[in-house]
mmCIF file of C-alpha atoms and ligand atoms in Angstrom:
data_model
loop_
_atom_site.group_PDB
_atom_site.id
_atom_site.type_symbol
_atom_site.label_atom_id
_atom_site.label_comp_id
_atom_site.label_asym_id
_atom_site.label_seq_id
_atom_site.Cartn_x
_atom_site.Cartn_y
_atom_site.Cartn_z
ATOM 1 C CA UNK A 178 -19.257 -18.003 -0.800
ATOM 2 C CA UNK A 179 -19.407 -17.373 -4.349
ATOM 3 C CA UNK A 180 -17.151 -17.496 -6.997
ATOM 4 C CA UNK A 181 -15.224 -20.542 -5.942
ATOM 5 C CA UNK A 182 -15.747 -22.491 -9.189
ATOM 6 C CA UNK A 183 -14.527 -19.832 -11.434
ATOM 7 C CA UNK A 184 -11.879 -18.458 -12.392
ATOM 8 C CA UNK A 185 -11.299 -15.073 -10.286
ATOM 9 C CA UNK A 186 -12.352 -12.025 -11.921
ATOM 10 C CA UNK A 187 -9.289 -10.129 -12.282
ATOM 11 C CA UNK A 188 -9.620 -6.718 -10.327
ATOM 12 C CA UNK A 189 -7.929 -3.031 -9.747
ATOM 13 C CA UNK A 190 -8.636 -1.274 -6.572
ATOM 14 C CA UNK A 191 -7.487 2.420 -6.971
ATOM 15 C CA UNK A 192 -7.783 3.948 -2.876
ATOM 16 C CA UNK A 193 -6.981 6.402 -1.019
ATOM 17 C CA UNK A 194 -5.908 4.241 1.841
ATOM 18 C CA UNK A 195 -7.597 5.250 4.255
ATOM 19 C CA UNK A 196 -9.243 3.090 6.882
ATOM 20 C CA UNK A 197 -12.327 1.707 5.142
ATOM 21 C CA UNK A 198 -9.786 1.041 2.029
ATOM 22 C CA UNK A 199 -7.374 -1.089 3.970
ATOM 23 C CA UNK A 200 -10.493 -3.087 4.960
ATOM 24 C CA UNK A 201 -11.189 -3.331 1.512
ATOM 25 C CA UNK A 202 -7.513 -4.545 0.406
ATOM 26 C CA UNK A 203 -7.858 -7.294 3.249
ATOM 27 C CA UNK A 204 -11.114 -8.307 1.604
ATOM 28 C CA UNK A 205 -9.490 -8.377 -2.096
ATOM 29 C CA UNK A 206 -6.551 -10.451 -0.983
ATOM 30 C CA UNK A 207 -8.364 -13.099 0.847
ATOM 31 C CA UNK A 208 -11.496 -13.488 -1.600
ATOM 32 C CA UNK A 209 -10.990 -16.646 -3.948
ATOM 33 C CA UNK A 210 -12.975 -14.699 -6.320
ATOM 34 C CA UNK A 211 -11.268 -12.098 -6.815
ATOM 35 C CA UNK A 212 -7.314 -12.132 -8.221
ATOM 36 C CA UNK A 213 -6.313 -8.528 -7.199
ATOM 37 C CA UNK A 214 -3.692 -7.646 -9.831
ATOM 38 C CA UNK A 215 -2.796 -4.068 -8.862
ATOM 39 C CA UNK A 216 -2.958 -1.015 -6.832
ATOM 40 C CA UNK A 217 -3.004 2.378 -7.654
ATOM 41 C CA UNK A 218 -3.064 5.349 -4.730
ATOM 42 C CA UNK A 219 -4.288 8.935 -4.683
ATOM 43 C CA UNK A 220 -4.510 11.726 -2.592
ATOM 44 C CA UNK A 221 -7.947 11.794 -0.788
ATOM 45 C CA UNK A 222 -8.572 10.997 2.605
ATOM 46 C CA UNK A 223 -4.884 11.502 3.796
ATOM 47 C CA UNK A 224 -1.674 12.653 1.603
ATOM 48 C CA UNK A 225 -0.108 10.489 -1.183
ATOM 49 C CA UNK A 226 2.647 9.351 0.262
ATOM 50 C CA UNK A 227 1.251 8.149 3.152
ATOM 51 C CA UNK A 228 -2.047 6.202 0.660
ATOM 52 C CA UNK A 229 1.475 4.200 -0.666
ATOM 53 C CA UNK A 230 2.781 3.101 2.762
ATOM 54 C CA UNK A 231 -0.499 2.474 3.916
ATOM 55 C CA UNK A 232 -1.113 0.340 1.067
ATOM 56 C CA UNK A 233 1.783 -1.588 1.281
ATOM 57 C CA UNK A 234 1.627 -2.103 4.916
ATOM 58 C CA UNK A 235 -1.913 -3.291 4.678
ATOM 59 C CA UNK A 236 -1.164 -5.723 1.493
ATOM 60 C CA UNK A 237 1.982 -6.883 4.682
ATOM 61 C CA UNK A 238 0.231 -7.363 7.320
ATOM 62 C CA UNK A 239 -2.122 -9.264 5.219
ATOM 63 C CA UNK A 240 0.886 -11.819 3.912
ATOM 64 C CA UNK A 241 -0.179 -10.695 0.307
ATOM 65 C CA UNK A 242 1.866 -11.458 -2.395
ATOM 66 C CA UNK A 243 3.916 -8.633 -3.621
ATOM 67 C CA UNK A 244 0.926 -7.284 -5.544
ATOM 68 C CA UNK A 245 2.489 -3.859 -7.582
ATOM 69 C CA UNK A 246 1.506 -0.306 -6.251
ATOM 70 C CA UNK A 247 1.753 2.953 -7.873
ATOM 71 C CA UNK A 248 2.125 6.079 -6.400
ATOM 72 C CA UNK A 249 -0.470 8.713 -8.438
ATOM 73 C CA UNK A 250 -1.999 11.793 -8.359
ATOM 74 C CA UNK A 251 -0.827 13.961 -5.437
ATOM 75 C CA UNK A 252 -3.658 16.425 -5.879
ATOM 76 C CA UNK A 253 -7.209 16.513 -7.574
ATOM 77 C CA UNK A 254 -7.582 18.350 -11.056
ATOM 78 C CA UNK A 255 -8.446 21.438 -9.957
ATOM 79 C CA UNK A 256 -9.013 21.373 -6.429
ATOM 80 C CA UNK A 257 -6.472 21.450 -3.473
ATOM 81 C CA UNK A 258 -6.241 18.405 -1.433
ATOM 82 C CA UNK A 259 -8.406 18.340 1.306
ATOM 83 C CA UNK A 260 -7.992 15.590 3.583
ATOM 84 C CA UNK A 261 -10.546 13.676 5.972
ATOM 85 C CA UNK A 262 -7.911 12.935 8.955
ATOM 86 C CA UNK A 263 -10.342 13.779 11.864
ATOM 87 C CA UNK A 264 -12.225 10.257 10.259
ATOM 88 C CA UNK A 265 -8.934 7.950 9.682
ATOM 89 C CA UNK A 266 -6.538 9.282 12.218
ATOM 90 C CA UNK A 267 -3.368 11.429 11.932
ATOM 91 C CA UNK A 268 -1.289 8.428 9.691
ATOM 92 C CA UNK A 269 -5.127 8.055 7.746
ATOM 93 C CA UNK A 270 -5.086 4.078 9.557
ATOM 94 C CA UNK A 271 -6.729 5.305 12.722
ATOM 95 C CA UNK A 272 -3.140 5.573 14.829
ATOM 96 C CA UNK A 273 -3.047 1.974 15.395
ATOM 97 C CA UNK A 274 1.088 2.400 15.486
ATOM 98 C CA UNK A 275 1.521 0.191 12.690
ATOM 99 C CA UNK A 276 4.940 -0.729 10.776
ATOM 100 C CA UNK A 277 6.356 1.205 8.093
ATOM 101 C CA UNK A 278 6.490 -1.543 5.145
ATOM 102 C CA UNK A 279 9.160 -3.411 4.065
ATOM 103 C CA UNK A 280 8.687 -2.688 0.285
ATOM 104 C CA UNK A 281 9.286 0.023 -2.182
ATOM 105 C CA UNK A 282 6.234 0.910 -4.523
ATOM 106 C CA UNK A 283 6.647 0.520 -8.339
ATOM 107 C CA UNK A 284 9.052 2.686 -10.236
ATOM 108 C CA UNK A 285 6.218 3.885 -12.255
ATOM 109 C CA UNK A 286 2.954 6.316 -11.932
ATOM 110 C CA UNK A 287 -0.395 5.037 -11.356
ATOM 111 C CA UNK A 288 -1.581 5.393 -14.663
ATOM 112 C CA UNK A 289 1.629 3.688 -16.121
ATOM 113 C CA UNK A 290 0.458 0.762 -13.911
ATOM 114 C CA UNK A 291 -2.840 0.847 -14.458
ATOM 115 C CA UNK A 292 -2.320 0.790 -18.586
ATOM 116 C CA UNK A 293 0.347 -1.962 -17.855
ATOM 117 C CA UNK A 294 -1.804 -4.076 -15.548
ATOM 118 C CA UNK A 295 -4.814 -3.838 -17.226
ATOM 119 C CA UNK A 296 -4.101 -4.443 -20.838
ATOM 120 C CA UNK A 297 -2.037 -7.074 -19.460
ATOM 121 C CA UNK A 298 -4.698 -9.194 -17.889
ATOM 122 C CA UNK A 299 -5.738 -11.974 -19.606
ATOM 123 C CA UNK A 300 -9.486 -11.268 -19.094
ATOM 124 C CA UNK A 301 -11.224 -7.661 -18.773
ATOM 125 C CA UNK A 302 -10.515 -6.601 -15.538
ATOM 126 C CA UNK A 303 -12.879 -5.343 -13.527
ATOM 127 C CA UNK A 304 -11.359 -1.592 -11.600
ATOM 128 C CA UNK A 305 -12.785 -0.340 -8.757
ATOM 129 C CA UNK A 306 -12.141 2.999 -7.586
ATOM 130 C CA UNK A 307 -12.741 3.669 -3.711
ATOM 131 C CA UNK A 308 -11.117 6.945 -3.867
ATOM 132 C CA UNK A 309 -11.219 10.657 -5.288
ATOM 133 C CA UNK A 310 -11.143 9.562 -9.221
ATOM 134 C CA UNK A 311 -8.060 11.427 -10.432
ATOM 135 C CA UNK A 312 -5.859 8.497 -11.200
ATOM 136 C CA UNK A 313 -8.903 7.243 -13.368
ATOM 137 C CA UNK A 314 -9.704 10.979 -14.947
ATOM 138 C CA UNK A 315 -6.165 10.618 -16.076
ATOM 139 C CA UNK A 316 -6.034 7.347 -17.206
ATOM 140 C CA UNK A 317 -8.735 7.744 -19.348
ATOM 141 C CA UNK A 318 -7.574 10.769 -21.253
ATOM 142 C CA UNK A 319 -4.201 9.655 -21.668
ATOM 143 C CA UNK A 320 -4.661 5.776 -22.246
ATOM 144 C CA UNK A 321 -7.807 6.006 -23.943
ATOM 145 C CA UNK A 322 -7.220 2.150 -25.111
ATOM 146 C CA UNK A 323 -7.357 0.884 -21.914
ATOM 147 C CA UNK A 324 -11.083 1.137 -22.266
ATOM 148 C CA UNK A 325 -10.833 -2.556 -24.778
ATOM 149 C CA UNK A 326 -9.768 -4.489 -21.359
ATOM 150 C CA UNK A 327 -12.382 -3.347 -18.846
ATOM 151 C CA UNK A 328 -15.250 -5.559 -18.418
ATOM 152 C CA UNK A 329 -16.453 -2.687 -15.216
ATOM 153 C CA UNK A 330 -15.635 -0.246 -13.302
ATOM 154 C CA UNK A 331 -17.319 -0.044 -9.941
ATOM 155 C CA UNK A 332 -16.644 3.063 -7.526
ATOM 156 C CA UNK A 333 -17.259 4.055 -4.116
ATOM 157 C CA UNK A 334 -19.039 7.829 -4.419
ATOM 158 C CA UNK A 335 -21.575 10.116 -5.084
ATOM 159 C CA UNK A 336 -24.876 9.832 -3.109
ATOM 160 C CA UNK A 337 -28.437 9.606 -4.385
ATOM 161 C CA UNK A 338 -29.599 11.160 -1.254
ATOM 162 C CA UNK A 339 -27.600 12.965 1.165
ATOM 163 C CA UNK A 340 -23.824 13.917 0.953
ATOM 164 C CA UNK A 341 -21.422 13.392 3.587
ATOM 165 C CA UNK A 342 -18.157 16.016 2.727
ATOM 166 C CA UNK A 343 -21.564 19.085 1.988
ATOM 167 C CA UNK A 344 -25.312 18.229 2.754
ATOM 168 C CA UNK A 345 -25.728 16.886 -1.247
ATOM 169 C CA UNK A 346 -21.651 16.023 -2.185
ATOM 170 C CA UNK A 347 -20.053 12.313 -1.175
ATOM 171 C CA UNK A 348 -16.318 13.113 -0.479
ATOM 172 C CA UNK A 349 -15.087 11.241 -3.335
ATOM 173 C CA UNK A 350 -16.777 13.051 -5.853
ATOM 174 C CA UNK A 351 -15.706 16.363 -4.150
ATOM 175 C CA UNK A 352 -12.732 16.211 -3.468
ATOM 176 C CA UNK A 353 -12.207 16.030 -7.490
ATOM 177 C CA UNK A 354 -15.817 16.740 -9.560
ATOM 178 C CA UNK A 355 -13.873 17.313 -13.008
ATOM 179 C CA UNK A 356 -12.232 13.549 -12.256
ATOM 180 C CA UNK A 357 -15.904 12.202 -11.348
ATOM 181 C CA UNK A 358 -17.390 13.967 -14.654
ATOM 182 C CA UNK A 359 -14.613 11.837 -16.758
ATOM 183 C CA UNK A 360 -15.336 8.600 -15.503
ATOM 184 C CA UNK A 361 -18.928 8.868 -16.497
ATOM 185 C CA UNK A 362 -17.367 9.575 -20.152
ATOM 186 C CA UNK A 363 -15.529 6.010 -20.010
ATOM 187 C CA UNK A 364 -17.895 4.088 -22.562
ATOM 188 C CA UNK A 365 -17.701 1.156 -20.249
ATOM 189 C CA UNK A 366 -20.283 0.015 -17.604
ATOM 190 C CA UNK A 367 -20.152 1.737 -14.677
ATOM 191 C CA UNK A 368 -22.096 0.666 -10.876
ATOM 192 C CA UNK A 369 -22.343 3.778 -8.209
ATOM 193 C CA UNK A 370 -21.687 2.221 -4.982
ATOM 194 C CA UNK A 371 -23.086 5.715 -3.329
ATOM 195 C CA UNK A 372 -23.439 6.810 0.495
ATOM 196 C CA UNK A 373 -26.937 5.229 -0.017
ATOM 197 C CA UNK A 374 -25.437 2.027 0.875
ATOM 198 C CA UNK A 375 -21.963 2.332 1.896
ATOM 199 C CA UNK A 376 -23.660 3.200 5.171
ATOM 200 C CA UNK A 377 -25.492 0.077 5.526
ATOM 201 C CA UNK A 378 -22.960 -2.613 5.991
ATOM 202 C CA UNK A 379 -22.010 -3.218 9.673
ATOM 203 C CA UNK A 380 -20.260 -5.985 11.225
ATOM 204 C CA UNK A 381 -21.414 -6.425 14.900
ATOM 205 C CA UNK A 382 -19.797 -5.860 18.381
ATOM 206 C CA UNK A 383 -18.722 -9.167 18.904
ATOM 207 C CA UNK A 384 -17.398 -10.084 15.178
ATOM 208 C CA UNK A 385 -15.206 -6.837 15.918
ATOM 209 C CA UNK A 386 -14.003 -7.977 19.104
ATOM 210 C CA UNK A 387 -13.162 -11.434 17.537
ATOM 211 C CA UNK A 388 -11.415 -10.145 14.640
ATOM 212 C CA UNK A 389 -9.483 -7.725 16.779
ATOM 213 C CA UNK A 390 -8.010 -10.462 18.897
ATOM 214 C CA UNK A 391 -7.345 -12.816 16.508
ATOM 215 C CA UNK A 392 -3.439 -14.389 16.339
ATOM 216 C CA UNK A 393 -3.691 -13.537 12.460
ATOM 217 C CA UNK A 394 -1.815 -10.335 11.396
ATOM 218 C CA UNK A 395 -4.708 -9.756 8.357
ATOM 219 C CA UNK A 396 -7.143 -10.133 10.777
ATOM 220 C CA UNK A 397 -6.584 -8.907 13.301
ATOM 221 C CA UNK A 398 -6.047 -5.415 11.575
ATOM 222 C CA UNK A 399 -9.424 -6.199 10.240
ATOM 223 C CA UNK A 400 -10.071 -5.977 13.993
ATOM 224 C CA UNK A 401 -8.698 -2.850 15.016
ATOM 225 C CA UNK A 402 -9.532 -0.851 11.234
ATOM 226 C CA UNK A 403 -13.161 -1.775 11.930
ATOM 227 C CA UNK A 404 -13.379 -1.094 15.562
ATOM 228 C CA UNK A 405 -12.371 2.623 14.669
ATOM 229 C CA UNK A 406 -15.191 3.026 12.349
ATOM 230 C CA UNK A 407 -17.655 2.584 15.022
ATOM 231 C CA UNK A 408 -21.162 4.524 13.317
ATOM 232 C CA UNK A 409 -22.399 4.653 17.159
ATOM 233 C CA UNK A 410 -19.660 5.674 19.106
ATOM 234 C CA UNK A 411 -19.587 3.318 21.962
ATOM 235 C CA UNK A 412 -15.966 2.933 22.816
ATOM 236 C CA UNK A 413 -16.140 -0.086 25.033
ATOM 237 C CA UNK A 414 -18.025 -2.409 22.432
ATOM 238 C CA UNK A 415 -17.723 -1.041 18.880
ATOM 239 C CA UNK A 416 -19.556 -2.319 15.815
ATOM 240 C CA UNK A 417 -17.882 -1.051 12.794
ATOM 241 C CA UNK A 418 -18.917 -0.094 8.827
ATOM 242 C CA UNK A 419 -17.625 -1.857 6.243
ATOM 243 C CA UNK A 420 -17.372 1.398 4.075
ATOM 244 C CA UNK A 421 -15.408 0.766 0.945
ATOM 245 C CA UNK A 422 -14.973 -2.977 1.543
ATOM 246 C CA UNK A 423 -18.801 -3.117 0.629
ATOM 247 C CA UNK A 424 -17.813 -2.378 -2.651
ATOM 248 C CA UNK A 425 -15.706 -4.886 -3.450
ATOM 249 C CA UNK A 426 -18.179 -7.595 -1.882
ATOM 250 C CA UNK A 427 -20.512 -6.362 -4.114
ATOM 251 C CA UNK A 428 -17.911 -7.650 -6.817
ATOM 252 C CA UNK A 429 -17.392 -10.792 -5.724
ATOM 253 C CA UNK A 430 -21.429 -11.435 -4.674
ATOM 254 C CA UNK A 431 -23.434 -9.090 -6.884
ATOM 255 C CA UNK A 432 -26.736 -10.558 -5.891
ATOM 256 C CA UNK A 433 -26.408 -8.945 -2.314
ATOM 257 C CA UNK A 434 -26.415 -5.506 -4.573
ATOM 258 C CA UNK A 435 -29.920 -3.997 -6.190
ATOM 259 C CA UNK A 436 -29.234 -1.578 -8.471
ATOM 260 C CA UNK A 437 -31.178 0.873 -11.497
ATOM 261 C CA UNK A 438 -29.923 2.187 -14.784
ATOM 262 C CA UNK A 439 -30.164 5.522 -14.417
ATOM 263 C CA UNK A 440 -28.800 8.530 -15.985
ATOM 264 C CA UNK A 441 -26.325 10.552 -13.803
ATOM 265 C CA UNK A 442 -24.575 13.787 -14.285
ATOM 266 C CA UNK A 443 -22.045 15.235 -11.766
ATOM 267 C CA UNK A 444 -22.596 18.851 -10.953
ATOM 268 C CA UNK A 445 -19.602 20.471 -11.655
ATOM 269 C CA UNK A 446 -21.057 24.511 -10.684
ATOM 270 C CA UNK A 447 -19.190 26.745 -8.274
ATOM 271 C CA UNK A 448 -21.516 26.626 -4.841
ATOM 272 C CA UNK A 449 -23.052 24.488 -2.647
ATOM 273 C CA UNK A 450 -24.115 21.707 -5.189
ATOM 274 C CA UNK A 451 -20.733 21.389 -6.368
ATOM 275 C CA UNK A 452 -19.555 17.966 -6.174
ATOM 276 C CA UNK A 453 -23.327 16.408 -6.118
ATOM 277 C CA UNK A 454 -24.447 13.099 -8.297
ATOM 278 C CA UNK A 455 -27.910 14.421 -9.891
ATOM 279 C CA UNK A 456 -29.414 10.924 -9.952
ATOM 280 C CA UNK A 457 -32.521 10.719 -12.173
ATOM 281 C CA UNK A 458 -34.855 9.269 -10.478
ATOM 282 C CA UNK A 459 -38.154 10.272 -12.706
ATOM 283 C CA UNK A 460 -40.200 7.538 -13.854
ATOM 284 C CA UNK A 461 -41.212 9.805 -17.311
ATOM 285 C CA UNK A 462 -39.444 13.031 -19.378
ATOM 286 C CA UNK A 463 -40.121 15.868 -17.043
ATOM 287 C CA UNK A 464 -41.141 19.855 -18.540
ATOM 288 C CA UNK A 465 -37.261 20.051 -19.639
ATOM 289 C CA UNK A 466 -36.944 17.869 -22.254
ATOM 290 C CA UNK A 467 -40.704 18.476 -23.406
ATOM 291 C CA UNK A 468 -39.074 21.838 -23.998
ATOM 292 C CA UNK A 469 -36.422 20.588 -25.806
ATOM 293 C CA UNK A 470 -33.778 21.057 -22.922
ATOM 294 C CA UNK A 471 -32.397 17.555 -22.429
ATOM 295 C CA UNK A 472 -28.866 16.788 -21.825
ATOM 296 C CA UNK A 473 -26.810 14.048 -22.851
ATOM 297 C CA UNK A 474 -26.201 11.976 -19.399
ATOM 298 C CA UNK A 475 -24.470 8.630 -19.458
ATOM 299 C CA UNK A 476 -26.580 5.438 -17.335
ATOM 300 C CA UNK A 477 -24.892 3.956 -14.556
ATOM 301 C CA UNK A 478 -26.291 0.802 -12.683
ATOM 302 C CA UNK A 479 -26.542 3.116 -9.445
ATOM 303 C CA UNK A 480 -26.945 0.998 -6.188
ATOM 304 C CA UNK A 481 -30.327 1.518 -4.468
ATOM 305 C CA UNK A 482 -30.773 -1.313 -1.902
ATOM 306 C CA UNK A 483 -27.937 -3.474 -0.368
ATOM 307 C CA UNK A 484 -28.446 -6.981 1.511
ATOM 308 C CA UNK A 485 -26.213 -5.854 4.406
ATOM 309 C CA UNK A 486 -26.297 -8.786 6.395
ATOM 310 C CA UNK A 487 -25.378 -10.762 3.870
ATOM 311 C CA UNK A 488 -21.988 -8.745 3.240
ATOM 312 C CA UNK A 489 -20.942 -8.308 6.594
ATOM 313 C CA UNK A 490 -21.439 -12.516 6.665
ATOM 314 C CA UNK A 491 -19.315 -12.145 3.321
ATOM 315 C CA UNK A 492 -16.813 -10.036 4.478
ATOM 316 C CA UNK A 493 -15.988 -12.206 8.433
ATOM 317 C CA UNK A 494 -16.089 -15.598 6.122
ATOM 318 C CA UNK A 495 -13.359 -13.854 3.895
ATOM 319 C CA UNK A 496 -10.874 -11.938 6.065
ATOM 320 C CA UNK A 497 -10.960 -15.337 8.987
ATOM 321 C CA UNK A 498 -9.952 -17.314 6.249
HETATM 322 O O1 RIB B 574 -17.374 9.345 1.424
HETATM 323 C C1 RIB B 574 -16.907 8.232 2.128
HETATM 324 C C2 RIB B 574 -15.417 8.280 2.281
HETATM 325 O O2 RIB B 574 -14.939 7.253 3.101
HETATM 326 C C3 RIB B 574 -14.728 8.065 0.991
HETATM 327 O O3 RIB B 574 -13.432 8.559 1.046
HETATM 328 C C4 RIB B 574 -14.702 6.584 0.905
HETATM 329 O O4 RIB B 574 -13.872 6.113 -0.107
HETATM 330 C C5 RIB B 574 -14.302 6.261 2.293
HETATM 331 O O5 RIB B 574 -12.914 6.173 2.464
HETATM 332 CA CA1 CA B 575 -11.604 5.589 0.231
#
């Protein structure tokens, strides 16, 4: 496992919590590389409120210190919410019947945490998004400064290939385009951790069994969180996706990640490209900018290739801790 020599690299998850987001919390807590110093929630794949006590239930169950949460944005900039419950279940943690948590969340918004928490850190923290990207659209245009104390930010969204929420649109970037279109004005460096990849990391059968019976709260909600994201649907032995939780492995092991600096615009248009990452791919200045029709776009280390087996290894050795 890396990272055990180091000091941990201070980190921010802002989610939308979310099955594939608790997994990713469990991850956070238990790496020894990573010292998770805050969490932010949005409206995305279920409704605010619930993101917060799914959050802090998670962060419980896991025996997590009493890392601060923030309630934020309870809709995108423009867009209505527009939830994905048929994928994480009614309560947006598959139904699994868990406990309301025993905590309150901060007293302040999401962005007043997030300026708090990350000026506050004594080295740049690294803030990874696995969530619509409202909470950051805001941050950034009202906290500007905040930008001196990020080493990174690496998010979960936007597809080089094929969208999930429309055929060419990841739901992240979607559910809020203007939000996704801000963060690519941040003037830090910035890795897409797309569809491309967030497909690719799945923990087998048996791990998922294991997990899932384990005597270890954290774990075995690892368990039961994977077993509902079964890619295959076979009920009586499921394999599960990492989804999220692949980003943050990619934060504590970057070498499992490949990835290209690339320019990358989102398309903000009314119609069915709305919500797309136009990755550019070309290997030389195409007829456009011959013609003197070139954009600015910002570069973004955009992940092309994963080493899956090597995260879902990752992920097992972290949450059985
Ligand atoms: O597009 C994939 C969706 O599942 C996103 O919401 C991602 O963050 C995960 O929760
Ligand atoms: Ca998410």
């Amino acid at each position: 496992m890396t990272g055990q020599h180091t000091a941990p690299i201070p980190v921010i998850i802002d989610c939308d919590t979310g099955v594939d987001d608790a997994l990713a919390l469990l991850f956070a807590v238990r790496h020894p590389g990573l010292d998770l110093r805050a969490v932010s929630c949005v409206a995305g794949n279920t409704h605010v409120d619930q993101v917060v006590r799914n959050t802090l239930t998670v962060l419980e169950q896991a025996g997590a210190p009493a890392i601060p949460v923030a309630r934020g944005a309870e809709r995108p900039l423009l867009e209505p919410v527009r939830t994905a419950l048929h994928v994480h279940g009614r309560d947006g943690m598959g139904d699994l019947g868990l406990p309301a948590p025993g905590r309150q969340p901060a007293d302040v918004d999401a962005v007043t945490l997030l300026r708090r928490e990350i000026l506050a850190s004594p080295r740049p923290v690294t803030l990874i998004p696995t969530a619509p990207l409202t909470n950051i659209a805001l941050l950034l245009r009202t906290h500007p400064e905040v930008t001196r104390n990020i080493e990174r930010i690496v998010f979960m969204g936007g597809a080089v290939a094929t969208g999930n929420a429309t055929a060419v649109a990841e739901f992240n970037v979607w559910h809020d385009p203007e939000a996704a279109a801000v963060l690519l004005t941040a003037g830090v460096p910035i890795t897409m951790y797309g569809l491309d990849v967030f497909q690719q990391v799945v923990v087998e059968a048996a791990d998922v069994r294991r997990l899932g019976e384990s005597a270890e709260p954290g774990t075995r909600l690892a368990g039961r969180l994977l077993a509902h994201r079964d890619p295959v649907t076979s009920e009586e032995d499921p394999c599960g996706g990492l989804g999220d939780a692949g980003a943050v492995c990619s934060v504590a092991d970057p070498a499992g990640l490949t990835t290209q600096r690339l320019p990358v615009e989102v398309n903000l248009a009314p119609g069915p490209a709305r919500g797309q990452t136009i990755v550019d791919r070309r290997p030389r200045p195409g007829e456009a900018e011959l013609h003197g029709e070139a954009r600015e776009q910002t570069l973004v280390d955009v992940a092309l290739d994963i080493d899956a087996e090597r995260y879902a290894k990752l992920y097992l050795a972290t949450v059985e801790r």
